[in-house]
Amino acid sequence: MRIVFMGTPQFAVTSLDALITAGCDIVAVVTAPDKPAGRGQKLNESAVKQYALLNNIKVLQPEKLKSPEFLDELKSLHADLQVVVAFRMLPEVVWNMPPKGTINLHASLLPQYRGAAPINWALINGEKESGVTTFFLKQEIDTGDILFTEKVTLTGHETAGELHDRLMNKGAGLLVKTVKGVESGRFNEHPQSQLLEGVELKHAPKIFKEDCLIDWNKSAESIYNKIRGLSPVPTAYTYLNEKILKIYLAEYDVTETGQQPGSFLTDGKTYLKFAATDGFVRLTDVQLEGKKQMDIQQFLRGVKL
């Protein structure tokens, strides 16, 4: 099969590499346009573009997915199948183009956690399992018929960064299995509607800065889950001495605090802990506005509280 691969970040590169290693014929990649970044505003190439150039794969970087120039170029590739991993929403004229359709890899157990941030929200909500799903694209986002899934058990302590890497590797293997299944015709489609009866649907919308602010009037466990679900990016934060304090890692204890939620205790050397409604959240890795990220002992040596 002739395959066009669509993706942008490192999460997608692992899948692209797995497909090539498995002998798949990737005729081109479609990825985000180069973006200016840093103080010098130097143009940044996506991780997928960098990989494609190193492996002599044709690269398409459309500004608009409905532009006639892009659609003509895409048609000229005569792809049998398109594969999407961590890319933007496709118009129907694109996903409906190849005869064997367009498959997507999503970092959740669909139909749960449809949306832009499935890894973050699964941890924020304290889920006991997560996983990856492959499915055929259709009009509504993340709603197509499921092809294959693979589950992972969660410990209750991993960060979003750690789960990202686990699912990145699991997903690459599942995608190879899916592509081989589509090529051979050995696959079954399962409509997501069959899995929705009597189930509360949880969503994974894009996360904005205001979503990252910690509300100390919550349970210690829910705050802990929020911190790890947003670590390392976009990062949970609170305010300390009227400055933003990003929190990358923490621990928690359920105990009688005798403190107002949001107040903190510290010995000025080894610990800094904030009161929640039913216990303390002990910060272990932080970054104060204008400073670098550091462990709590380093942090306390350089700040007066």
Tab-separated table of C-alpha atoms in Angstrom:
chain	number	residue	atom	x	y	z
A	1	MET	CA	0.000	0.000	0.000
A	2	ARG	CA	1.027	3.576	-0.690
A	3	ILE	CA	0.655	5.489	2.576
A	4	VAL	CA	0.629	9.209	3.368
A	5	PHE	CA	1.500	9.899	7.015
A	6	MET	CA	0.180	13.005	8.812
A	7	GLY	CA	1.634	14.170	12.115
A	8	THR	CA	3.727	16.807	13.818
A	9	PRO	CA	5.329	16.092	17.261
A	10	GLN	CA	7.710	13.437	18.579
A	11	PHE	CA	4.728	11.253	19.565
A	12	ALA	CA	4.040	10.886	15.826
A	13	VAL	CA	7.698	10.240	14.899
A	14	THR	CA	7.766	7.014	16.912
A	15	SER	CA	4.781	5.708	14.915
A	16	LEU	CA	6.271	6.836	11.607
A	17	ASP	CA	9.544	5.093	12.412
A	18	ALA	CA	7.706	1.889	13.390
A	19	LEU	CA	5.802	1.856	10.084
A	20	ILE	CA	8.997	2.307	8.071
A	21	THR	CA	10.797	-0.363	10.107
A	22	ALA	CA	7.861	-2.707	9.380
A	23	GLY	CA	8.388	-2.174	5.658
A	24	CYS	CA	5.454	0.148	4.951
A	25	ASP	CA	5.675	2.359	1.865
A	26	ILE	CA	5.434	5.939	3.168
A	27	VAL	CA	5.209	8.071	0.016
A	28	ALA	CA	4.990	11.426	1.838
A	29	VAL	CA	4.395	13.083	5.196
A	30	VAL	CA	2.073	16.005	5.855
A	31	THR	CA	3.120	18.134	8.814
A	32	ALA	CA	2.764	21.624	10.287
A	33	PRO	CA	4.438	24.599	8.610
A	34	ASP	CA	7.722	25.770	10.127
A	35	LYS	CA	7.142	28.188	13.002
A	36	PRO	CA	9.384	30.960	14.364
A	37	ALA	CA	10.568	30.239	17.910
A	38	GLY	CA	12.978	31.582	20.504
A	39	ARG	CA	14.534	35.022	20.847
A	40	GLY	CA	15.923	34.997	17.333
A	41	GLN	CA	12.577	33.834	15.889
A	42	LYS	CA	14.434	31.164	13.940
A	43	LEU	CA	12.120	28.872	11.972
A	44	ASN	CA	11.493	25.607	13.800
A	45	GLU	CA	10.843	22.406	11.848
A	46	SER	CA	8.425	19.862	13.313
A	47	ALA	CA	9.829	16.585	14.665
A	48	VAL	CA	8.060	14.717	11.841
A	49	LYS	CA	9.607	16.965	9.182
A	50	GLN	CA	13.088	16.514	10.650
A	51	TYR	CA	12.665	12.725	10.624
A	52	ALA	CA	11.271	12.734	7.066
A	53	LEU	CA	14.158	14.805	5.704
A	54	LEU	CA	16.696	12.479	7.334
A	55	ASN	CA	14.960	9.525	5.661
A	56	ASN	CA	14.429	11.128	2.241
A	57	ILE	CA	10.635	11.196	2.504
A	58	LYS	CA	8.648	13.845	0.623
A	59	VAL	CA	7.309	16.587	2.960
A	60	LEU	CA	4.102	18.600	2.493
A	61	GLN	CA	3.429	21.581	4.805
A	62	PRO	CA	0.103	23.163	3.853
A	63	GLU	CA	-1.054	26.330	5.595
A	64	LYS	CA	-4.629	25.415	4.651
A	65	LEU	CA	-5.790	21.833	4.225
A	66	LYS	CA	-8.467	22.838	1.720
A	67	SER	CA	-6.151	24.807	-0.572
A	68	PRO	CA	-6.402	23.611	-4.216
A	69	GLU	CA	-2.602	23.382	-4.496
A	70	PHE	CA	-2.352	21.035	-1.504
A	71	LEU	CA	-5.313	18.900	-2.576
A	72	ASP	CA	-3.868	18.504	-6.076
A	73	GLU	CA	-0.490	17.473	-4.661
A	74	LEU	CA	-2.127	15.025	-2.257
A	75	LYS	CA	-4.151	13.450	-5.092
A	76	SER	CA	-1.020	13.104	-7.218
A	77	LEU	CA	0.507	10.803	-4.575
A	78	HIS	CA	-2.190	8.147	-5.291
A	79	ALA	CA	-2.186	6.991	-1.665
A	80	ASP	CA	-4.161	3.855	-0.808
A	81	LEU	CA	-4.304	4.806	2.878
A	82	GLN	CA	-3.664	7.836	5.064
A	83	VAL	CA	-2.414	7.553	8.654
A	84	VAL	CA	-2.891	10.370	11.169
A	85	VAL	CA	-1.024	10.658	14.494
A	86	ALA	CA	-1.124	13.882	16.562
A	87	PHE	CA	-2.153	16.189	13.740
A	88	ARG	CA	-4.929	18.735	13.276
A	89	MET	CA	-8.543	18.061	12.329
A	90	LEU	CA	-8.901	17.062	8.672
A	91	PRO	CA	-11.636	18.241	6.306
A	92	GLU	CA	-13.693	15.509	4.642
A	93	VAL	CA	-12.133	16.213	1.252
A	94	VAL	CA	-8.808	15.080	2.748
A	95	TRP	CA	-9.771	12.127	4.952
A	96	ASN	CA	-12.146	10.727	2.366
A	97	MET	CA	-9.560	10.812	-0.453
A	98	PRO	CA	-7.755	7.425	-0.323
A	99	PRO	CA	-9.695	4.270	-1.318
A	100	LYS	CA	-8.856	2.452	1.922
A	101	GLY	CA	-9.697	5.478	4.076
A	102	THR	CA	-7.813	7.356	6.769
A	103	ILE	CA	-6.911	5.842	10.128
A	104	ASN	CA	-6.062	7.737	13.287
A	105	LEU	CA	-4.132	6.759	16.413
A	106	HIS	CA	-5.603	8.302	19.578
A	107	ALA	CA	-4.026	8.229	23.041
A	108	SER	CA	-7.062	7.015	24.975
A	109	LEU	CA	-9.489	4.131	25.145
A	110	LEU	CA	-12.189	5.541	22.903
A	111	PRO	CA	-14.966	6.567	23.207
A	112	GLN	CA	-13.566	7.974	26.461
A	113	TYR	CA	-11.382	11.090	26.334
A	114	ARG	CA	-12.140	12.329	22.857
A	115	GLY	CA	-10.336	15.603	22.271
A	116	ALA	CA	-6.977	17.339	22.275
A	117	ALA	CA	-5.568	16.336	25.692
A	118	PRO	CA	-6.491	12.709	26.498
A	119	ILE	CA	-3.284	11.894	28.397
A	120	ASN	CA	-3.611	14.901	30.698
A	121	TRP	CA	-7.285	14.432	31.508
A	122	ALA	CA	-6.997	10.693	32.222
A	123	LEU	CA	-4.456	11.471	34.970
A	124	ILE	CA	-6.253	14.575	36.242
A	125	ASN	CA	-9.338	12.412	36.717
A	126	GLY	CA	-7.359	9.702	38.533
A	127	GLU	CA	-8.096	6.905	36.057
A	128	LYS	CA	-6.838	3.393	36.797
A	129	GLU	CA	-6.208	2.545	33.144
A	130	SER	CA	-5.510	4.231	29.841
A	131	GLY	CA	-4.463	3.054	26.419
A	132	VAL	CA	-4.387	3.665	22.682
A	133	THR	CA	-7.013	3.239	19.981
A	134	THR	CA	-6.921	3.119	16.203
A	135	PHE	CA	-10.029	4.050	14.233
A	136	PHE	CA	-11.271	5.211	10.847
A	137	LEU	CA	-11.749	8.967	10.614
A	138	LYS	CA	-15.197	10.398	10.027
A	139	GLN	CA	-16.683	13.885	10.283
A	140	GLU	CA	-17.091	14.334	14.060
A	141	ILE	CA	-13.788	14.402	15.963
A	142	ASP	CA	-12.610	11.052	17.407
A	143	THR	CA	-15.923	9.300	16.692
A	144	GLY	CA	-15.015	6.858	13.882
A	145	ASP	CA	-15.360	3.079	14.021
A	146	ILE	CA	-12.757	1.489	16.296
A	147	LEU	CA	-10.268	-0.939	14.754
A	148	PHE	CA	-7.893	-1.974	17.575
A	149	THR	CA	-7.193	-0.956	21.167
A	150	GLU	CA	-4.483	-1.712	23.703
A	151	LYS	CA	-4.786	-0.975	27.423
A	152	VAL	CA	-2.174	0.080	29.954
A	153	THR	CA	-2.604	-0.092	33.736
A	154	LEU	CA	-1.891	3.131	35.602
A	155	THR	CA	-0.069	3.264	38.940
A	156	GLY	CA	-1.732	6.428	40.209
A	157	HIS	CA	1.649	8.167	40.399
A	158	GLU	CA	2.893	8.631	36.811
A	159	THR	CA	3.101	12.094	35.249
A	160	ALA	CA	1.642	13.085	31.908
A	161	GLY	CA	5.170	13.026	30.473
A	162	GLU	CA	5.712	9.447	31.610
A	163	LEU	CA	2.336	8.264	30.322
A	164	HIS	CA	2.966	10.100	27.037
A	165	ASP	CA	6.120	8.040	26.467
A	166	ARG	CA	4.405	4.748	27.374
A	167	LEU	CA	1.500	5.414	25.018
A	168	MET	CA	3.822	6.717	22.299
A	169	ASN	CA	5.555	3.328	22.195
A	170	LYS	CA	2.387	1.259	22.659
A	171	GLY	CA	0.659	3.268	19.963
A	172	ALA	CA	3.425	2.735	17.434
A	173	GLY	CA	3.088	-1.029	17.745
A	174	LEU	CA	-0.696	-0.864	17.576
A	175	LEU	CA	-0.537	1.306	14.458
A	176	VAL	CA	1.674	-1.203	12.642
A	177	LYS	CA	-0.802	-3.956	13.586
A	178	THR	CA	-3.667	-1.788	12.280
A	179	VAL	CA	-2.012	-0.928	8.962
A	180	LYS	CA	-1.134	-4.574	8.353
A	181	GLY	CA	-4.731	-5.512	9.207
A	182	VAL	CA	-6.170	-2.956	6.789
A	183	GLU	CA	-3.765	-4.112	4.070
A	184	SER	CA	-4.733	-7.774	4.476
A	185	GLY	CA	-8.421	-7.114	5.143
A	186	ARG	CA	-8.165	-8.814	8.542
A	187	PHE	CA	-9.903	-6.319	10.776
A	188	ASN	CA	-13.286	-5.669	12.336
A	189	GLU	CA	-14.913	-2.279	12.767
A	190	HIS	CA	-16.681	-1.542	16.051
A	191	PRO	CA	-18.987	1.507	16.071
A	192	GLN	CA	-18.333	3.635	19.150
A	193	SER	CA	-22.098	3.876	19.699
A	194	GLN	CA	-22.029	0.225	20.849
A	195	LEU	CA	-19.757	1.223	23.752
A	196	LEU	CA	-21.758	4.225	24.886
A	197	GLU	CA	-24.837	2.595	26.415
A	198	GLY	CA	-25.073	3.393	30.112
A	199	VAL	CA	-21.596	4.935	30.139
A	200	GLU	CA	-20.690	8.409	31.376
A	201	LEU	CA	-18.637	10.014	28.632
A	202	LYS	CA	-15.485	11.835	29.749
A	203	HIS	CA	-13.969	14.457	27.469
A	204	ALA	CA	-10.425	15.721	26.888
A	205	PRO	CA	-10.668	19.332	25.699
A	206	LYS	CA	-7.660	21.530	25.054
A	207	ILE	CA	-6.104	22.830	28.288
A	208	PHE	CA	-5.653	26.578	28.789
A	209	LYS	CA	-3.584	28.469	31.349
A	210	GLU	CA	-6.588	29.159	33.571
A	211	ASP	CA	-7.227	25.395	33.790
A	212	CYS	CA	-3.771	24.924	35.340
A	213	LEU	CA	-4.373	27.110	38.419
A	214	ILE	CA	-4.700	24.954	41.550
A	215	ASP	CA	-7.834	25.288	43.657
A	216	TRP	CA	-6.734	24.422	47.197
A	217	ASN	CA	-10.396	23.991	48.197
A	218	LYS	CA	-10.230	20.502	46.718
A	219	SER	CA	-9.088	17.181	48.144
A	220	ALA	CA	-5.358	16.537	48.447
A	221	GLU	CA	-5.605	13.571	46.092
A	222	SER	CA	-7.425	15.518	43.366
A	223	ILE	CA	-4.818	18.309	43.567
A	224	TYR	CA	-2.028	15.727	43.398
A	225	ASN	CA	-3.665	14.180	40.305
A	226	LYS	CA	-3.922	17.598	38.679
A	227	ILE	CA	-0.232	18.313	39.307
A	228	ARG	CA	0.955	15.047	37.747
A	229	GLY	CA	-1.621	15.283	34.951
A	230	LEU	CA	-0.165	18.627	33.889
A	231	SER	CA	3.519	17.733	34.360
A	232	PRO	CA	5.799	18.628	32.666
A	233	VAL	CA	3.526	20.707	30.407
A	234	PRO	CA	1.487	22.835	30.570
A	235	THR	CA	2.226	22.633	34.365
A	236	ALA	CA	-0.028	23.248	37.356
A	237	TYR	CA	0.645	26.435	39.286
A	238	THR	CA	-0.281	28.475	42.347
A	239	TYR	CA	0.785	31.875	43.650
A	240	LEU	CA	3.524	32.396	46.228
A	241	ASN	CA	4.428	35.915	47.376
A	242	GLU	CA	2.341	37.184	44.424
A	243	LYS	CA	4.500	35.279	41.924
A	244	ILE	CA	3.553	32.256	39.840
A	245	LEU	CA	4.915	29.016	41.303
A	246	LYS	CA	4.839	26.125	38.828
A	247	ILE	CA	4.600	22.692	40.441
A	248	TYR	CA	6.083	19.737	38.545
A	249	LEU	CA	6.107	17.047	41.231
A	250	ALA	CA	4.425	16.611	44.599
A	251	GLU	CA	3.252	14.118	47.208
A	252	TYR	CA	0.157	14.165	49.387
A	253	ASP	CA	-1.090	13.083	52.815
A	254	VAL	CA	-4.685	12.774	53.941
A	255	THR	CA	-4.680	14.116	57.487
A	256	GLU	CA	-6.256	16.727	59.747
A	257	THR	CA	-4.424	19.954	58.895
A	258	GLY	CA	-5.937	22.580	61.166
A	259	GLN	CA	-5.024	25.010	58.354
A	260	GLN	CA	-7.009	27.122	55.937
A	261	PRO	CA	-6.924	25.533	52.434
A	262	GLY	CA	-4.205	27.289	50.422
A	263	SER	CA	-2.082	28.211	53.430
A	264	PHE	CA	1.376	26.664	53.637
A	265	LEU	CA	3.822	25.305	56.180
A	266	THR	CA	7.603	25.075	55.773
A	267	ASP	CA	10.735	24.576	57.848
A	268	GLY	CA	12.598	26.763	55.361
A	269	LYS	CA	14.979	23.923	54.513
A	270	THR	CA	13.444	20.598	53.548
A	271	TYR	CA	9.698	20.899	52.962
A	272	LEU	CA	6.972	23.197	51.696
A	273	LYS	CA	3.422	21.918	51.946
A	274	PHE	CA	0.068	23.490	51.178
A	275	ALA	CA	-3.178	22.662	52.963
A	276	ALA	CA	-6.029	21.159	50.966
A	277	THR	CA	-9.489	20.392	52.395
A	278	ASP	CA	-8.490	16.991	53.790
A	279	GLY	CA	-4.705	16.962	53.989
A	280	PHE	CA	-1.448	18.417	52.737
A	281	VAL	CA	0.157	18.548	49.303
A	282	ARG	CA	3.934	18.507	49.708
A	283	LEU	CA	5.783	20.140	46.812
A	284	THR	CA	8.953	18.373	45.635
A	285	ASP	CA	9.874	19.981	42.274
A	286	VAL	CA	8.977	23.601	41.474
A	287	GLN	CA	9.800	26.706	39.462
A	288	LEU	CA	9.195	30.234	40.727
A	289	GLU	CA	8.448	32.934	38.179
A	290	GLY	CA	11.754	34.259	36.829
A	291	LYS	CA	13.776	31.324	38.199
A	292	LYS	CA	14.790	27.891	36.893
A	293	GLN	CA	13.135	24.595	37.813
A	294	MET	CA	14.600	22.998	40.965
A	295	ASP	CA	13.903	20.512	43.734
A	296	ILE	CA	12.350	21.847	46.915
A	297	GLN	CA	15.583	21.881	48.962
A	298	GLN	CA	17.341	24.023	46.334
A	299	PHE	CA	14.300	26.246	46.101
A	300	LEU	CA	14.067	26.833	49.848
A	301	ARG	CA	17.777	27.735	50.039
A	302	GLY	CA	17.173	30.630	47.664
A	303	VAL	CA	13.875	32.081	48.876
A	304	LYS	CA	12.595	33.549	52.142
A	305	LEU	CA	9.089	32.528	53.163
